[in-house]
XYZ file of C-alpha atoms in Angstrom:
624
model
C -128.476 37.443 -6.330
C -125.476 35.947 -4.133
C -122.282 35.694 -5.276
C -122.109 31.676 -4.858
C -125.053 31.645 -6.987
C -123.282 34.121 -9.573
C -120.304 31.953 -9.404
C -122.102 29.196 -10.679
C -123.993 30.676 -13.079
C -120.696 31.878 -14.573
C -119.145 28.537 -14.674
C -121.792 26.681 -16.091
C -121.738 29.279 -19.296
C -117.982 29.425 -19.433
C -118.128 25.124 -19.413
C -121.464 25.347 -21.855
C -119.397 27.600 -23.915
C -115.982 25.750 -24.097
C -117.688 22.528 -25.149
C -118.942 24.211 -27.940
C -116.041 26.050 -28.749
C -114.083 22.568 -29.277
C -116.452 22.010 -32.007
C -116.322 24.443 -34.133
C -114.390 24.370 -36.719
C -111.492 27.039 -37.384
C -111.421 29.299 -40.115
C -108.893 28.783 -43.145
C -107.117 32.140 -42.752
C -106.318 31.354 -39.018
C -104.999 27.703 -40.637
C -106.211 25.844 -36.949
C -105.785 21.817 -37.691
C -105.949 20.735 -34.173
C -109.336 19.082 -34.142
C -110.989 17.294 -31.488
C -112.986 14.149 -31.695
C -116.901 14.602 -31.986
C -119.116 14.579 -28.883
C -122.557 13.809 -28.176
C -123.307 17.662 -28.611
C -124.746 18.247 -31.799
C -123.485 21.692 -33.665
C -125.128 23.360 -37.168
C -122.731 24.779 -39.338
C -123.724 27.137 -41.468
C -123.063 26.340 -45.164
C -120.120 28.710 -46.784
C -119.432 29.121 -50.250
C -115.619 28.593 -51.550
C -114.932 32.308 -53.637
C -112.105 33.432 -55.216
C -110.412 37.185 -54.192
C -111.112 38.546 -51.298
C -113.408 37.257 -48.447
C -114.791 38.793 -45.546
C -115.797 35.172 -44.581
C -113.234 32.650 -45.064
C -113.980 29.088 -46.512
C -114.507 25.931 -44.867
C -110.892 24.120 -44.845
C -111.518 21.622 -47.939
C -109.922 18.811 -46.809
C -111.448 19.107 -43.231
C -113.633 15.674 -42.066
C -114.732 15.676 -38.346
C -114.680 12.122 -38.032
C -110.392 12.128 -39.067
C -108.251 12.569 -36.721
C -104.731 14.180 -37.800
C -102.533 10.807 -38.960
C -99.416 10.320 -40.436
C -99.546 10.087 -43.942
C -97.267 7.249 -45.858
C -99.327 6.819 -49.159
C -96.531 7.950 -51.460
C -98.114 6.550 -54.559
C -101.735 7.375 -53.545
C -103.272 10.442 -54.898
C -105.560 12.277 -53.690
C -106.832 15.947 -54.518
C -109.331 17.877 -51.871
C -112.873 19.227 -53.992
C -112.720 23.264 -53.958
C -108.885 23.802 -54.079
C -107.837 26.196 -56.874
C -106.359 24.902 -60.131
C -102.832 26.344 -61.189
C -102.429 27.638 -64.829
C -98.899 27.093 -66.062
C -96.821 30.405 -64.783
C -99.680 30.865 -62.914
C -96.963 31.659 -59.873
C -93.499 32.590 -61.576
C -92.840 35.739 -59.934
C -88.956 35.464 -61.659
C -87.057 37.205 -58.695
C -84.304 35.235 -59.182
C -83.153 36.508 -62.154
C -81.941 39.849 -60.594
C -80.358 37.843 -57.678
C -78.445 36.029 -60.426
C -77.708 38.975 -62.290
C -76.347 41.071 -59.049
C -73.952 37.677 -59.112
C -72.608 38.244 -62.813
C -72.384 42.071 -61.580
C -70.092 40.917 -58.387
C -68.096 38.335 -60.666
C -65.236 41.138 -60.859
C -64.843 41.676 -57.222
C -62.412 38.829 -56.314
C -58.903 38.054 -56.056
C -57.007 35.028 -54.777
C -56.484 35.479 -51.636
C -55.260 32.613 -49.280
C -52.925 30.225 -50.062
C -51.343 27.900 -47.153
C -48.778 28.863 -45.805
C -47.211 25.655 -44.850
C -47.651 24.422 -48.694
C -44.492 26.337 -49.814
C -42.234 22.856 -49.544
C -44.993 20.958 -51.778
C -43.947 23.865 -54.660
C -47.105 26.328 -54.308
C -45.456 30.028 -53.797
C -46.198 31.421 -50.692
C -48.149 34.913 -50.838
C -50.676 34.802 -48.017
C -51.475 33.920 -44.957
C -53.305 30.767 -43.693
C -56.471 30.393 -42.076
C -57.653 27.922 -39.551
C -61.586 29.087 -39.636
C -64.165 26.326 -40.731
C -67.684 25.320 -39.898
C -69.078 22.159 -41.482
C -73.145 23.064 -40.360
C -73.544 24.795 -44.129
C -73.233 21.572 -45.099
C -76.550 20.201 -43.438
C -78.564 23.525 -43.259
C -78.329 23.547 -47.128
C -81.193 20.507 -46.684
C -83.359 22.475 -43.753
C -86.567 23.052 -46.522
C -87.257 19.470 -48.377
C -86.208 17.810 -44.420
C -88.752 19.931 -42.999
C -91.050 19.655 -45.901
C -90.991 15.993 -45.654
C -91.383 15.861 -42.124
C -94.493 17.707 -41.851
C -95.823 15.727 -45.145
C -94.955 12.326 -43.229
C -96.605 13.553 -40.006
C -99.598 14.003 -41.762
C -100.170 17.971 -41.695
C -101.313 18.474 -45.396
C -99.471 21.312 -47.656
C -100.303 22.307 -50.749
C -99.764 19.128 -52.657
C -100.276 15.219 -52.122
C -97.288 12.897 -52.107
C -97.229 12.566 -56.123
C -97.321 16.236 -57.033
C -94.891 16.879 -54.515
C -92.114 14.491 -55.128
C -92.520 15.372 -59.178
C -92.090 19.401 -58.679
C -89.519 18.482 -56.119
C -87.598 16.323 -58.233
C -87.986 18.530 -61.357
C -86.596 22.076 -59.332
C -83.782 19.904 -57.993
C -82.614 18.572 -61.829
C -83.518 22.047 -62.912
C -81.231 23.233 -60.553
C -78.838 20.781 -60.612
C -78.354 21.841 -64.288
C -78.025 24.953 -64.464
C -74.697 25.102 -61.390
C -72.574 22.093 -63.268
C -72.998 23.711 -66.441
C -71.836 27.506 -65.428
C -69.644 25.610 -63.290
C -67.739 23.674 -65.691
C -68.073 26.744 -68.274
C -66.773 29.431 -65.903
C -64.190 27.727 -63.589
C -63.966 30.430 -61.093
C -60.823 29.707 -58.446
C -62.479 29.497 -55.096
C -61.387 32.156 -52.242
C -59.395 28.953 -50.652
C -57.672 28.419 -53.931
C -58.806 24.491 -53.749
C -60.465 24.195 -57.227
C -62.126 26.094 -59.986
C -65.875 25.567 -59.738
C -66.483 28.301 -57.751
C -69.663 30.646 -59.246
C -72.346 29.921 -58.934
C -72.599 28.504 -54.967
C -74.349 24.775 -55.476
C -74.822 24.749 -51.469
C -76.617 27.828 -51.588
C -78.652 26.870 -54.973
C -79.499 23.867 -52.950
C -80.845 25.653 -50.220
C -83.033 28.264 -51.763
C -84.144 24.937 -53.672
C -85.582 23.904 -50.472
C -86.874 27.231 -48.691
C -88.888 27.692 -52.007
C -90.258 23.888 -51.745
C -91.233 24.905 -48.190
C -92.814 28.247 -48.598
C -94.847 27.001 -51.624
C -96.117 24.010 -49.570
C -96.962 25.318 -46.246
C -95.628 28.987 -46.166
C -98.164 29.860 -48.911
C -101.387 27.323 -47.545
C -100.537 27.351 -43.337
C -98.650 29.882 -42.083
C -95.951 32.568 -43.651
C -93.241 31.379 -40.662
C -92.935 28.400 -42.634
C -91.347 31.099 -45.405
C -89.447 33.125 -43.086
C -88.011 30.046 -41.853
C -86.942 28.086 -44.861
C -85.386 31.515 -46.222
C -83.900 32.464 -43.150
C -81.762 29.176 -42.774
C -80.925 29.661 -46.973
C -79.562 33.154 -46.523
C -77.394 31.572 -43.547
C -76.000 29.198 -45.388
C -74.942 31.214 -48.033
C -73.319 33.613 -45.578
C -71.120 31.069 -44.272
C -70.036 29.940 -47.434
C -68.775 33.085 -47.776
C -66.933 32.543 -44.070
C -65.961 30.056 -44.936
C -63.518 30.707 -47.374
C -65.773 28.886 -50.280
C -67.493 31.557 -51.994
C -67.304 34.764 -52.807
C -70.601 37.255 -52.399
C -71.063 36.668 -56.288
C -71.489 32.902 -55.691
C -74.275 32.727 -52.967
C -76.465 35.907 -54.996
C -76.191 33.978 -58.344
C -77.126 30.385 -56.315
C -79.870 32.201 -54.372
C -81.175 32.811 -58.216
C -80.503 29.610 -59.439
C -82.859 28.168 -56.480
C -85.504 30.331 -56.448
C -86.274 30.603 -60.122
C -85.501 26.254 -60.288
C -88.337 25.925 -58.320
C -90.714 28.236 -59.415
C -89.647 26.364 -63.056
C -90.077 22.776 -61.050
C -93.720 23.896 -59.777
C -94.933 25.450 -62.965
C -93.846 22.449 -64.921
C -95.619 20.395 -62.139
C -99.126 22.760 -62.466
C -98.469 21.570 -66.674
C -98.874 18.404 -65.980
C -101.431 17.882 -63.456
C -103.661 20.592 -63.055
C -105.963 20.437 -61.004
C -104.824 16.897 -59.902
C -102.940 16.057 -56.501
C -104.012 19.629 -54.622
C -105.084 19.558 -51.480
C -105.063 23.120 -49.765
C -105.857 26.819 -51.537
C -103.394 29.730 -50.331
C -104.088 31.917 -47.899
C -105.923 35.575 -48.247
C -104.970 38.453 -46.320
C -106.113 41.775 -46.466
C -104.037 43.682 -49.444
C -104.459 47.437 -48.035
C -102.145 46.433 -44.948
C -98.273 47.694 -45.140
C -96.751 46.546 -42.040
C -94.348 43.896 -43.209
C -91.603 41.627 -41.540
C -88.761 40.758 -43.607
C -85.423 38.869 -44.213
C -83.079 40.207 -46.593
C -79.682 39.455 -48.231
C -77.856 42.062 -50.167
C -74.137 43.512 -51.289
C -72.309 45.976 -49.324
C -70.547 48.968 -51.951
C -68.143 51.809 -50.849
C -65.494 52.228 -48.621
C -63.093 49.645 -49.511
C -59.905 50.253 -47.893
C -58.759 51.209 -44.687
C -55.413 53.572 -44.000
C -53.658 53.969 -40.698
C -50.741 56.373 -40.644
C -48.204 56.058 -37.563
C -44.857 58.261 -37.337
C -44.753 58.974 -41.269
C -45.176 55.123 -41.565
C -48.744 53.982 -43.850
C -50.330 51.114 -43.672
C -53.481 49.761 -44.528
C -55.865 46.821 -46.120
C -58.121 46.751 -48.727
C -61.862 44.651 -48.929
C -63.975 43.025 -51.063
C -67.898 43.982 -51.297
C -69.868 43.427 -47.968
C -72.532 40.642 -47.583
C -75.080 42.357 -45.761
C -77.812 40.565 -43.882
C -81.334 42.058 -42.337
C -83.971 41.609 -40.472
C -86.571 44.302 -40.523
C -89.926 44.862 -39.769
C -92.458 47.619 -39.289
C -95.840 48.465 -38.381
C -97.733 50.902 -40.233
C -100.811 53.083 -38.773
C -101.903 53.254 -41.991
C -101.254 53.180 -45.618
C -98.553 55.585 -45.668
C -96.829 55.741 -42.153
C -95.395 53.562 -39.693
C -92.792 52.786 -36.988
C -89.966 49.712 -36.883
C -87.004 48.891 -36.539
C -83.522 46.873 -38.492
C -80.731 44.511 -37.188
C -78.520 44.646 -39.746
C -75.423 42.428 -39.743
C -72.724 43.842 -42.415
C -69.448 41.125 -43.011
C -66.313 43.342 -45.071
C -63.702 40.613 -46.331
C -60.174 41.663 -46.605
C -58.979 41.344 -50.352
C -55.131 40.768 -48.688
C -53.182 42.217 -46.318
C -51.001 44.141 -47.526
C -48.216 45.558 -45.246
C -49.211 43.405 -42.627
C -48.628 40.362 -44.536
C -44.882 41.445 -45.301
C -43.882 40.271 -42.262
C -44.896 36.530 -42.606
C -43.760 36.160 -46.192
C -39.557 36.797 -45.201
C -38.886 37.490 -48.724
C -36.505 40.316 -48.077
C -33.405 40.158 -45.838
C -33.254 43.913 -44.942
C -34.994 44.695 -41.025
C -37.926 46.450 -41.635
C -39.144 43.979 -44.723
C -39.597 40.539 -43.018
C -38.993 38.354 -40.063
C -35.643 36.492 -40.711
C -33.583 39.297 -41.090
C -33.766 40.182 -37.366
C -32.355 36.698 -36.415
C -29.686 36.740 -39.252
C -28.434 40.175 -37.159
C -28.895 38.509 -34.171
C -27.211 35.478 -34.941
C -24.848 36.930 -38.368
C -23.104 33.488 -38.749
C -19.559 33.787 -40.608
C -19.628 37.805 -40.162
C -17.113 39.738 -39.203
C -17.124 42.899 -37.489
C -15.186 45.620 -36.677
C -15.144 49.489 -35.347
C -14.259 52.072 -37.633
C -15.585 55.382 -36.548
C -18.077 55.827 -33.735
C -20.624 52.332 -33.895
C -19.864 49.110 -35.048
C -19.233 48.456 -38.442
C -20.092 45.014 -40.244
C -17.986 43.197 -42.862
C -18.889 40.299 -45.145
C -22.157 39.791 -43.712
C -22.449 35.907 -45.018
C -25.410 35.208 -42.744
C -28.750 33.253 -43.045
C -30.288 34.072 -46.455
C -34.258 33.704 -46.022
C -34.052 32.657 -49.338
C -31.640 29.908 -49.082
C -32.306 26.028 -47.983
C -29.769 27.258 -45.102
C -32.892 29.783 -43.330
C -35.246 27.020 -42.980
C -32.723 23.470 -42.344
C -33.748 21.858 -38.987
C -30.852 24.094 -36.913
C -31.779 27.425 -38.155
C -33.075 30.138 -35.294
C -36.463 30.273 -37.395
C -37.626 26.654 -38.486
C -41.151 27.992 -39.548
C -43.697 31.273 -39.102
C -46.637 32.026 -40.506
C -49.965 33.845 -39.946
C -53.154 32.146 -38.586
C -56.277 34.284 -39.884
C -59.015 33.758 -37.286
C -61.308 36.251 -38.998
C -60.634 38.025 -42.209
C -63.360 40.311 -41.673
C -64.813 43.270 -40.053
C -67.995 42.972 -39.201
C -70.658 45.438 -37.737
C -73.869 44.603 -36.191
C -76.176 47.753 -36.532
C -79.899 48.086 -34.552
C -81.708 50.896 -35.710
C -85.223 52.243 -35.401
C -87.367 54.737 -36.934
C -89.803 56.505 -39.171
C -91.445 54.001 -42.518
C -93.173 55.446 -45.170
C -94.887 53.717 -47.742
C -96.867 54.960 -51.020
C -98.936 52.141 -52.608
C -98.768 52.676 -56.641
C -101.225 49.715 -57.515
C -102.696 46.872 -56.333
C -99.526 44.966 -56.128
C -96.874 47.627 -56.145
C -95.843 50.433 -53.425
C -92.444 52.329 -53.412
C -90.850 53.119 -49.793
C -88.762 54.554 -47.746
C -87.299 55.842 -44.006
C -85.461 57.471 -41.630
C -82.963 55.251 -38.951
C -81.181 55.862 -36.275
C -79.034 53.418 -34.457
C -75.741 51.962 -32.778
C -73.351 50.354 -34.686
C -71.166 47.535 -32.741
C -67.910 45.827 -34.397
C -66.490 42.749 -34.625
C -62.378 42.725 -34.993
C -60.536 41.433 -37.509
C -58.383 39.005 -36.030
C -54.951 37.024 -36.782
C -52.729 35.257 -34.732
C -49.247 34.420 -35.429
C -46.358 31.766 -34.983
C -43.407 31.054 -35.043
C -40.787 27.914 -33.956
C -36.979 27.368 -34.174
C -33.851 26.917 -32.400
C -32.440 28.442 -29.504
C -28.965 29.323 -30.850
C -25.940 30.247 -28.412
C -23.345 33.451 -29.687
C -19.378 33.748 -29.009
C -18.046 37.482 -29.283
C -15.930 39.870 -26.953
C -17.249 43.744 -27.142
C -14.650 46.358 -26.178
C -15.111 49.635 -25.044
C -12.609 51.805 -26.426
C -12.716 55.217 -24.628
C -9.885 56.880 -26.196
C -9.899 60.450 -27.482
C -11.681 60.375 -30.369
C -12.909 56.963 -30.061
C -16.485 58.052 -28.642
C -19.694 57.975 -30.254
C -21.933 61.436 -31.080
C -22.982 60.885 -27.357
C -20.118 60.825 -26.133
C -20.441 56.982 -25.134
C -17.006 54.546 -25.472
C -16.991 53.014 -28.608
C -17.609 49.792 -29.209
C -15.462 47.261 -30.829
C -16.698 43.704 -31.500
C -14.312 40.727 -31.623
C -14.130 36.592 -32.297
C -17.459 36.566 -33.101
C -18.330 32.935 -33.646
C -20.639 30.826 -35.794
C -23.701 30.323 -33.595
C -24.335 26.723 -32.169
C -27.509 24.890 -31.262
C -28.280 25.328 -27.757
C -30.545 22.009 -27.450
C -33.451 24.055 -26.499
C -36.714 24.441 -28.942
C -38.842 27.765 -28.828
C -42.315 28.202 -30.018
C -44.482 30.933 -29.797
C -48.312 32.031 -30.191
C -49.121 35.611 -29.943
C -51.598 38.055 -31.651
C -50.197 39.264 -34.791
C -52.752 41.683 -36.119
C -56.169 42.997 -34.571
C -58.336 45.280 -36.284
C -61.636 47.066 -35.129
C -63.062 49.853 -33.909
C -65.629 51.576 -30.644
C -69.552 51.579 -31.110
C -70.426 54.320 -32.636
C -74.109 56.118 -33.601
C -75.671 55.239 -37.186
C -77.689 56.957 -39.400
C -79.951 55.169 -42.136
C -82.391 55.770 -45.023
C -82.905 54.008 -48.289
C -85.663 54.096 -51.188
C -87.485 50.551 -52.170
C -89.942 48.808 -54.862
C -92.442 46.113 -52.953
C -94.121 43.821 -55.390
C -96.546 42.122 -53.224
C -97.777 39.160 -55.516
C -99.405 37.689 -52.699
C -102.047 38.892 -50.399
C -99.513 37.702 -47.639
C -96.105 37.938 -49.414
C -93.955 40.602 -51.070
C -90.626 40.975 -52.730
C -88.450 44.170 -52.210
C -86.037 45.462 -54.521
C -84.027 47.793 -52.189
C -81.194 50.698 -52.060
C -79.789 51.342 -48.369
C -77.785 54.255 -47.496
C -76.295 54.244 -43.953
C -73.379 56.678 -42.333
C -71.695 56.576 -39.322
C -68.216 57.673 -38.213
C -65.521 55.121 -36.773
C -62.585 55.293 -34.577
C -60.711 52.240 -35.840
C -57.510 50.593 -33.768
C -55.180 48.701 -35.948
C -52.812 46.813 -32.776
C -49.425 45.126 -34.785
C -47.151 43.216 -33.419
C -44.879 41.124 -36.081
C -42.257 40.261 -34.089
C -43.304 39.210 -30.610
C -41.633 35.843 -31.067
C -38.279 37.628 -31.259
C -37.801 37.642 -27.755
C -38.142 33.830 -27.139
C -35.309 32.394 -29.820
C -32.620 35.020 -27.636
C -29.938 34.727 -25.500
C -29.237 38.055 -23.781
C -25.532 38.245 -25.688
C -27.926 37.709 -29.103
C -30.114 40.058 -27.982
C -28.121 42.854 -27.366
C -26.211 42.118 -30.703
C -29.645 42.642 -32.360
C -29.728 45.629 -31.146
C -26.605 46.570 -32.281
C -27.223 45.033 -35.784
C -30.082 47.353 -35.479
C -28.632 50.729 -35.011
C -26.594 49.947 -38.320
C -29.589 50.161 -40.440
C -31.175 53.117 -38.661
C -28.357 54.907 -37.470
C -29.265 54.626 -34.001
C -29.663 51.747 -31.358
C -33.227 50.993 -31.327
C -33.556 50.142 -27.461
C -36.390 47.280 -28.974
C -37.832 49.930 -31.211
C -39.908 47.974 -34.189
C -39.907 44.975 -31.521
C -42.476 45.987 -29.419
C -46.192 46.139 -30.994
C -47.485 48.759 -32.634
C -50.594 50.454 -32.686
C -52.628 52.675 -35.146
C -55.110 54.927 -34.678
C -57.600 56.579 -37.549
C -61.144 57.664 -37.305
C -62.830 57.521 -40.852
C -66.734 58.384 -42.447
C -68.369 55.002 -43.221
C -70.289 55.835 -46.197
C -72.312 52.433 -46.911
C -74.750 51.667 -49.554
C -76.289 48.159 -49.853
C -78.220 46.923 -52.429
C -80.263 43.694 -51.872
C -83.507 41.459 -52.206
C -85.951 40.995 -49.128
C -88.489 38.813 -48.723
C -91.895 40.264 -46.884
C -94.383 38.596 -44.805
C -96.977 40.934 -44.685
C -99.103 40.961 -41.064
């Protein structure tokens, strides 16, 4: 035979075979819609026969007709149910995971603490103890509607869920009110202060409730009936949006696991109600069957970060240090499994630690205290001392009647003052670390439906800093005084320097000139370091294609963490070079030597510590 003739033997099966191919029509498990028109070539389909359970060969798609093509679909009133689709019993799919979400909430309630309050609100009469921050993104605000936009999309373009319009908008409407309930009332009944300190409606989180709300609508409708991405992506974008709520200064961790609960269960309420009243009415697709003996899993998962709550640097005798909230701890994992009991993955984990305040670092901004070390004003009332008056008895000068700036006086913050206004800018309040590990699963199946787990991780752990800026604005002042050596026997300091003798020091005028400055007050993080991982798990997989995972993480690693300070960088710019040298002077009174810009200059502290991390969460498994 000659290869031409070959050739076109091939081709002619290959086009025989393609044609015939376009016919056919796709199997329910594979969830294939795009249908072509009908040609000329006639195909017999071999009659299948809908079962429930388990099927070695899937059923014909109920609602498929050869002679449709896939249209929109606008009949909102019209109902329509598909012959063969399954009934729903009432509860027939509660699987009530949101109750322990909520309850992990009610557990979490105790972890908070007001925590910001702005800084430039002192003059309106709110007491300033923290520092202000400028970080804010307004996209929770539209991903909280992701599910019932994408849900109605897909419904409009005609690609058929689980339900027709009818069924659909009644569960809808009934998780929504469901919802909507249950938030105002704890709301109104709790009034928990926000982290922001704008109002008291706090726990539960009604964006996040909101957006579980929808992921729920859309893995019932077409996560369930056309493909499990619809799931991972309607939770995904939920679990985000509760996160930054928590960025965002709205929530604490406690809010977004109780609202996670609230939407879940609201739904699963909404759709059981629904199933009540119109049973087999208004259903137009069964769920999908998968084979229940297969482990490997993909997952999303949201959980709490416990232990290791405060950080401690120690620099020269001097401590300092913050303390944090619990973590909110974010996952994506998945894993294939060789068989029932063993397999190989992998985890990126992403682990955000709040600061609960500041502490010493904050003491800086809030210039309550008028000796050096305590605040920021006292450095410019030695610098520029007003109606003091000085003199030199002994071996270093020797101040009298220091009259001065109080910080705590109108006087330290009138329009001419050195120091107008300062205050901290929190870019990020939190550390966070972004761990990939891989490793060993193991998985033991107790029943049908249930299978404990566990592994064995290893990985690199990368941080992100925590991060303020500072700033400060004022008036460049000018200073008056004579200094005089006096090198007389007797007269000279320990070092056997002249003494010095200050004289007609003068009330400090207004130069003309304005200073501002922007700087980085405070950055806190740490190098990459190796992490180790393991963890125990319950799977309850009440799907043939989707699991929940009750889960306990344990993860180590050991971090070299850099604290860099620098409180008074702004110093510098409200100076003349007579002022600053009087600082320094002013200086050497309080620590009994002349500083030479010690505690100007930034400082930085070193610690390495053992991260001991456990996290305990809720994932949610597409099984492949």
């Amino acid at each position: 035979m000659s290869i031409r003739l070959l050739i076109t033997l091939v081709t002619v099966v290959l086009t025989v075979q393609a044609k015939a191919t376009s016919h056919l029509v796709p199997s329910e498990s594979k969830n294939i819609e795009n249908y072509r028109d009908m040609e000329p070539i006639k195909l017999e389909v071999p009659e299948l026969k809908f079962e429930l359970g388990e099927q070695s060969a899937p059923a014909l798609p109920t609602n498929y007709d050869v002679a449709d093509k896939w249209k929109p679909d606008f009949d909102f009133f019209k109902s329509k149910t598909n012959p063969g689709v399954k009934p729903y019993k009432f509860m027939d799919d509660m699987t009530f995971v949101g109750i322990p979400l909520f309850v992990a909430g009610i557990a979490l309630k105790g972890d908070k603490a007001m925590f910001r309050v702005n800084q430039k609100a002192e003059k309106g009469g709110k007491k300033n103890t923290q520092l202000l921050t400028d970080f804010k993104t307004g996209i929770d605000d539209y991903t909280q509607f992701f599910g019932p936009a994408m849900v109605v999309g897909l419904k409009l373009g005609g690609y058929e869920g689980r339900s027709d319009w009818p069924r659909l908008l009644a569960s809808a409407g009934m998780s929504y009110a469901i919802m909507a309930g249950f938030v105002n009332v704890i709301k109104h009944t709790a009034k928990e202060m926000r982290p922001d300190g704008s109002s008291a409606n706090s726990w539960p989180s009604g964006h996040t409730a909101t957006a579980f709300v929808g992921a729920t609508l859309l893995h019932k409708e077409y996560g369930l009936t056309r493909s499990p991405w619809w799931s991972v992506a309607g939770y995904g974008v939920a679990t985000a949006t509760g996160v930054m709520r928590v960025l965002n200064n709205r929530h604490w961790v406690s809010d977004i696991m109780s609202g996670a609960g609230i939407g879940i269960l609201s739904t699963e309420l909404g759709y059981a109600l629904g199933d009540l009243f119109f049973k087999g009415k208004g259903l137009l697709r069964n769920d999908m069957i998968q084979d229940y003996q297969n482990p490997s899993f993909f997952s999303i998962s949201m959980g709490v970060g416990l232990g290791n709550k405060d950080l401690e640097f120690e620099s020269q005798g001097q401590k300092v240090g913050l303390k944090f909230r619990a973590a909110t701890v974010v996952d994506a994992e998945g894993a294939y499994f060789f068989n029932k009991y063993v397999g190989v993955g992998g985890r990126l984990r992403v682990r955000a630690q709040s600061a609960k305040d500041f502490g010493d670092f904050a003491n800086t901004v809030n210039a309550e205290d008028i000796y050096a070390w305590q605040s920021l004003q006292p450095h410019y009332q030695m610098a520029y001392p007003g109606d003091y008056t000085a003199s030199a008895d002994g071996n270093d000068i020797t101040f009298l009647n220091k009259v001065g700036y109080q910080t705590e006086s109108e006087s330290a913050w009138a329009a001419n003052a050195p120091v107008v206004d300062s205050y901290g800018i929190v870019k990020s309040d939190h550390i966070t670390e972004f761990t990939g590990s891989v490793g060993v699963y193991f998985n033991l199946p107790l029943s049908e439906h249930f299978s404990i787990g566990t592994k064995a991780l290893i990985g690199r752990s990368i941080t992100q800093d925590l991060d303020i800026d500072g700033h400060a604005e004022g008036n460049i002042k000018d200073i008056s005084y004579t200094l005089t050596l006096d090198n007389r026997q007797g007269k000279k300091d320990a070092e056997g320097y002249p003494a010095v003798i200050l004289d007609n020091l003068q009330y400090p005028n207004n130069t003309g000139d304005k200073w501002t400055d922007d700087w980085e007050y405070l950055t806190i993080g740490s190098k990459s370091s190796t992490s180790f991982g393991t963890g125990i798990s319950l799977t309850y997989r009440y799907k043939s294609n989707f699991s929940w995972r009750i889960f306990c993480d344990y993860d180590y690693t050991r971090k070299d963490f850099t604290a860099t300070y620098d409180p008074y960088h702004y110093v510098q710019k409200g100076l003349t070079s007579g002022a600053a040298y009087l600082m320094d002077a002013a200086l050497a009174t309080s620590t009994g030597e002349y500083s030479d810009g010690i505690g100007l200059e930034p400082r930085e502290y070193k610690t390495r510590k053992s991260m001991n991390y456990v996290t305990l969460g809720l994932s949610f498994l597409v099984n492949l």
